[in-house]
Each structure stands twice: as C-alpha cells, then as structure tokens.
Amino acid sequence: MREFPPRRIVCLTEETVETLYLLGEQDRIVGVSGYAVRPPQVRKEKPRVSAFTSADIPKILALEPDLVLTFSDLQAQIAAELIEAGVAVHAFNQRDIAGILAMIRTLGALIGASERSEALAQTFERRLADIASSTRGHCRPRVFFEEWDNPLIGGICWVSELVEIAGGEDVFPHLRSMKAAKDRIVPPEAVIEAAPELILASWCGKKVVPEKIRQRPGWDAIPAVRNGLLFEIKSPLILQPGPAALTDGLDAIRAALAAVR
C-alpha cells in the first residue's frame, strides 16, 4: 500500500462499495464492479472496471489504486494479476452474518475509520437482535430459498441465517455449512418432500419466473406452490454479503413471511 489510509480504492464487488458509502468514504472509491447498484448514484459517479469473475486489469492499473478489494476464491486470479503488478489487494471471503459484520469492521480499519465502522456494525447487530427477538414464540413457516434454478441450488449461509432471524424455518439448514454453490445443489424431489410453505427465489442476476417453478413435475403438491406463495427477492438485496442483505434483504424476507401468517 502506498500510503495509509489508502486514498484510491477499487472495489470489485458491491458490498464494499455500499459499506464505504455508508461510512461517508465514497470519495476514496475510484473504480467499482459493474454489478454495483447501491447506492443508486454509484452507477453515475464511479467508473466500472469489472464483472464478477473477470476484470479490466489495464483499466484498474490506470486508476493507480492504493488498494483493491476483492471477494471470494472466484476472484483469486484477478487478485493474483493485480498483486503481480504491484497493487495492494485485500480479499474478503465472508459467508455468514458474522463474516459480514467482520468485513465492515475490517474495512473500517483498512481505511482508518475504525470508530465509524464499529458504530455501523453495532447498528446492524442491534437491528438483527431486535428482529430476532420479535419473532420468538411465533409460528415459523417452512421456507425454501432458491439461489439458482438449473441446477436447483439452495441458499448460502447468510441467507439461511436471515430466514431464521426473520421468523422462518429453513427446510435445508444443513446446506448453510456449504460454501460452494455446487455443494448446495438440491434434488427437486427433496423440495417436494420438505414441503415448504414459502418459496423465496433469487436467481443471481436473472429474473425469476414463478411459472417455471409452478410447472416443475410434482411441485403442485408443495404447499407454497399450491397456495401461490412464491416470491422473488432481487439479487442485489440478498446475494451480496453486505449491508443490503442485513437491511432490505432481511425486510423482503419478513414481508414474504407476513403473507404466510
């Protein structure tokens, strides 16, 4: 890193972008992922330099970043190329709510804003605790979260945790320990057997088509399908392991659960 705190930051996923804006440190951002949409003004204010598994390395280097923020093993090759070019890189890999909160605190430390990032993390912690407390003792509808449709993939850990905080019961809680999507593939027959009362779907970058879900063989026996309780949650709200999931994503789950009760 050329100096501390870094003055020129490139964010290759959305959650660090949103966190920096929430901390009032958006002026440090000089480049973002093409998927960054929160807050809305980011699409006008910041140049886009990457997709998720690919990036314009020359464009990033031309921005002369002091720090590049990446996420997960899927961006390992991008990180390696930047490191070889002499760029400081921090790779996050949060997969649960505790990891999201740690990301916020770590990012604050990286930019010299530890007090503000701690306050932000504590705000989220209090909100999660309050919502979880409000659902105790209530009926807990059975929920299937569908992260992809072909093959059928169940929700990652932070999504499963948020379903429970919101007052639902994840029908496949064992999948939360599986970090890789390929390890969360679910046979359609298993969903029929689990009989969820609510199906939440977020097809990671493409629009959910409820009719396709309803037409799956045998799924008309599932209570959620029979009762029309199929809800889409937009990917930027729930599949980004950052502030969006803890706020609007969680609220979307709560709204869907309210339709069951």
GROMACS .gro file of N, CA and C in nm, residues 93-99 140-141 143-145 147 153-186 253:
model
  144
   93ASN      N    1  -1.383  -1.284   0.225
   93ASN     CA    2  -1.445  -1.412   0.192
   93ASN      C    3  -1.557  -1.443   0.291
   94GLN      N    4  -1.636  -1.342   0.327
   94GLN     CA    5  -1.742  -1.360   0.426
   94GLN      C    6  -1.856  -1.445   0.369
   95ARG      N    7  -1.905  -1.542   0.447
   95ARG     CA    8  -2.011  -1.631   0.401
   95ARG      C    9  -2.126  -1.641   0.499
   96ASP      N   10  -2.119  -1.567   0.610
   96ASP     CA   11  -2.227  -1.569   0.709
   96ASP      C   12  -2.242  -1.429   0.767
   97ILE      N   13  -2.340  -1.414   0.856
   97ILE     CA   14  -2.366  -1.280   0.912
   97ILE      C   15  -2.247  -1.231   0.994
   98ALA      N   16  -2.188  -1.320   1.072
   98ALA     CA   17  -2.070  -1.280   1.150
   98ALA      C   18  -1.960  -1.231   1.058
   99GLY      N   19  -1.945  -1.296   0.943
   99GLY     CA   20  -1.843  -1.256   0.847
   99GLY      C   21  -1.874  -1.120   0.785
  140ARG      N   22  -4.338  -2.056   1.291
  140ARG     CA   23  -4.225  -2.039   1.200
  140ARG      C   24  -4.252  -2.114   1.069
  141PRO      N   25  -4.299  -2.046   0.966
  141PRO     CA   26  -4.325  -2.111   0.838
  141PRO      C   27  -4.199  -2.174   0.780
  143VAL      N   28  -3.946  -2.259   0.495
  143VAL     CA   29  -3.903  -2.178   0.382
  143VAL      C   30  -3.796  -2.251   0.299
  144PHE      N   31  -3.815  -2.248   0.166
  144PHE     CA   32  -3.709  -2.291   0.076
  144PHE      C   33  -3.659  -2.169   0.000
  145PHE      N   34  -3.529  -2.143   0.009
  145PHE     CA   35  -3.468  -2.034  -0.066
  145PHE      C   36  -3.394  -2.093  -0.185
  147GLU      N   37  -3.147  -2.024  -0.485
  147GLU     CA   38  -3.045  -1.931  -0.534
  147GLU      C   39  -3.024  -1.945  -0.685
  153ILE      N   40  -3.029  -2.478  -0.664
  153ILE     CA   41  -2.929  -2.452  -0.559
  153ILE      C   42  -2.996  -2.382  -0.442
  154GLY      N   43  -2.971  -2.434  -0.322
  154GLY     CA   44  -3.026  -2.374  -0.201
  154GLY      C   45  -2.945  -2.255  -0.154
  155GLY      N   46  -2.999  -2.184  -0.055
  155GLY     CA   47  -2.938  -2.059  -0.009
  155GLY      C   48  -2.808  -2.077   0.067
  156ILE      N   49  -2.721  -1.978   0.052
  156ILE     CA   50  -2.593  -1.976   0.122
  156ILE      C   51  -2.616  -1.942   0.270
  157CYS      N   52  -2.511  -1.952   0.350
  157CYS     CA   53  -2.526  -1.943   0.496
  157CYS      C   54  -2.595  -1.816   0.543
  158TRP      N   55  -2.551  -1.698   0.494
  158TRP     CA   56  -2.612  -1.576   0.549
  158TRP      C   57  -2.760  -1.567   0.515
  159VAL      N   58  -2.801  -1.624   0.401
  159VAL     CA   59  -2.943  -1.624   0.365
  159VAL      C   60  -3.021  -1.713   0.460
  160SER      N   61  -2.968  -1.831   0.488
  160SER     CA   62  -3.033  -1.922   0.582
  160SER      C   63  -3.048  -1.857   0.719
  161GLU      N   64  -2.943  -1.789   0.764
  161GLU     CA   65  -2.948  -1.721   0.894
  161GLU      C   66  -3.053  -1.610   0.895
  162LEU      N   67  -3.061  -1.536   0.785
  162LEU     CA   68  -3.159  -1.427   0.778
  162LEU      C   69  -3.301  -1.479   0.776
  163VAL      N   70  -3.323  -1.594   0.711
  163VAL     CA   71  -3.456  -1.656   0.712
  163VAL      C   72  -3.498  -1.684   0.856
  164GLU      N   73  -3.408  -1.738   0.935
  164GLU     CA   74  -3.439  -1.769   1.075
  164GLU      C   75  -3.460  -1.642   1.158
  165ILE      N   76  -3.376  -1.542   1.138
  165ILE     CA   77  -3.393  -1.416   1.211
  165ILE      C   78  -3.529  -1.354   1.180
  166ALA      N   79  -3.571  -1.366   1.053
  166ALA     CA   80  -3.698  -1.307   1.010
  166ALA      C   81  -3.819  -1.383   1.063
  167GLY      N   82  -3.797  -1.504   1.115
  167GLY     CA   83  -3.907  -1.581   1.171
  167GLY      C   84  -3.946  -1.704   1.093
  168GLY      N   85  -3.863  -1.745   0.997
  168GLY     CA   86  -3.890  -1.865   0.920
  168GLY      C   87  -3.803  -1.981   0.963
  169GLU      N   88  -3.832  -2.097   0.905
  169GLU     CA   89  -3.751  -2.216   0.928
  169GLU      C   90  -3.698  -2.265   0.794
  170ASP      N   91  -3.567  -2.261   0.778
  170ASP     CA   92  -3.504  -2.308   0.655
  170ASP      C   93  -3.523  -2.459   0.644
  171VAL      N   94  -3.579  -2.506   0.532
  171VAL     CA   95  -3.605  -2.650   0.519
  171VAL      C   96  -3.477  -2.730   0.494
  172PHE      N   97  -3.369  -2.661   0.457
  172PHE     CA   98  -3.240  -2.730   0.436
  172PHE      C   99  -3.130  -2.661   0.515
  173PRO      N  100  -3.141  -2.657   0.648
  173PRO     CA  101  -3.043  -2.583   0.727
  173PRO      C  102  -2.901  -2.639   0.718
  174HIS      N  103  -2.889  -2.767   0.684
  174HIS     CA  104  -2.756  -2.828   0.675
  174HIS      C  105  -2.672  -2.769   0.560
  175LEU      N  106  -2.739  -2.707   0.463
  175LEU     CA  107  -2.667  -2.652   0.349
  175LEU      C  108  -2.588  -2.527   0.386
  176ARG      N  109  -2.620  -2.466   0.499
  176ARG     CA  110  -2.553  -2.340   0.534
  176ARG      C  111  -2.403  -2.359   0.555
  177SER      N  112  -2.360  -2.479   0.584
  177SER     CA  113  -2.217  -2.503   0.603
  177SER      C  114  -2.143  -2.523   0.471
  178MET      N  115  -2.216  -2.528   0.361
  178MET     CA  116  -2.156  -2.550   0.230
  178MET      C  117  -2.127  -2.415   0.163
  179LYS      N  118  -2.000  -2.381   0.149
  179LYS     CA  119  -1.964  -2.250   0.093
  179LYS      C  120  -1.982  -2.245  -0.058
  180ALA      N  121  -1.949  -2.356  -0.125
  180ALA     CA  122  -1.955  -2.358  -0.271
  180ALA      C  123  -2.097  -2.389  -0.320
  181ALA      N  124  -2.139  -2.320  -0.425
  181ALA     CA  125  -2.273  -2.342  -0.480
  181ALA      C  126  -2.293  -2.486  -0.524
  182LYS      N  127  -2.190  -2.548  -0.579
  182LYS     CA  128  -2.203  -2.686  -0.627
  182LYS      C  129  -2.235  -2.783  -0.514
  183ASP      N  130  -2.201  -2.743  -0.392
  183ASP     CA  131  -2.229  -2.829  -0.277
  183ASP      C  132  -2.367  -2.803  -0.218
  184ARG      N  133  -2.438  -2.705  -0.274
  184ARG     CA  134  -2.573  -2.675  -0.228
  184ARG      C  135  -2.679  -2.711  -0.332
  185ILE      N  136  -2.644  -2.797  -0.425
  185ILE     CA  137  -2.740  -2.843  -0.525
  185ILE      C  138  -2.844  -2.933  -0.456
  186VAL      N  139  -2.971  -2.907  -0.485
  186VAL     CA  140  -3.082  -2.978  -0.420
  186VAL      C  141  -3.164  -3.053  -0.525
  253ILE      N  142  -3.755  -1.066   0.313
  253ILE     CA  143  -3.791  -1.196   0.369
  253ILE      C  144  -3.905  -1.182   0.468
   0.00000   0.00000   0.00000
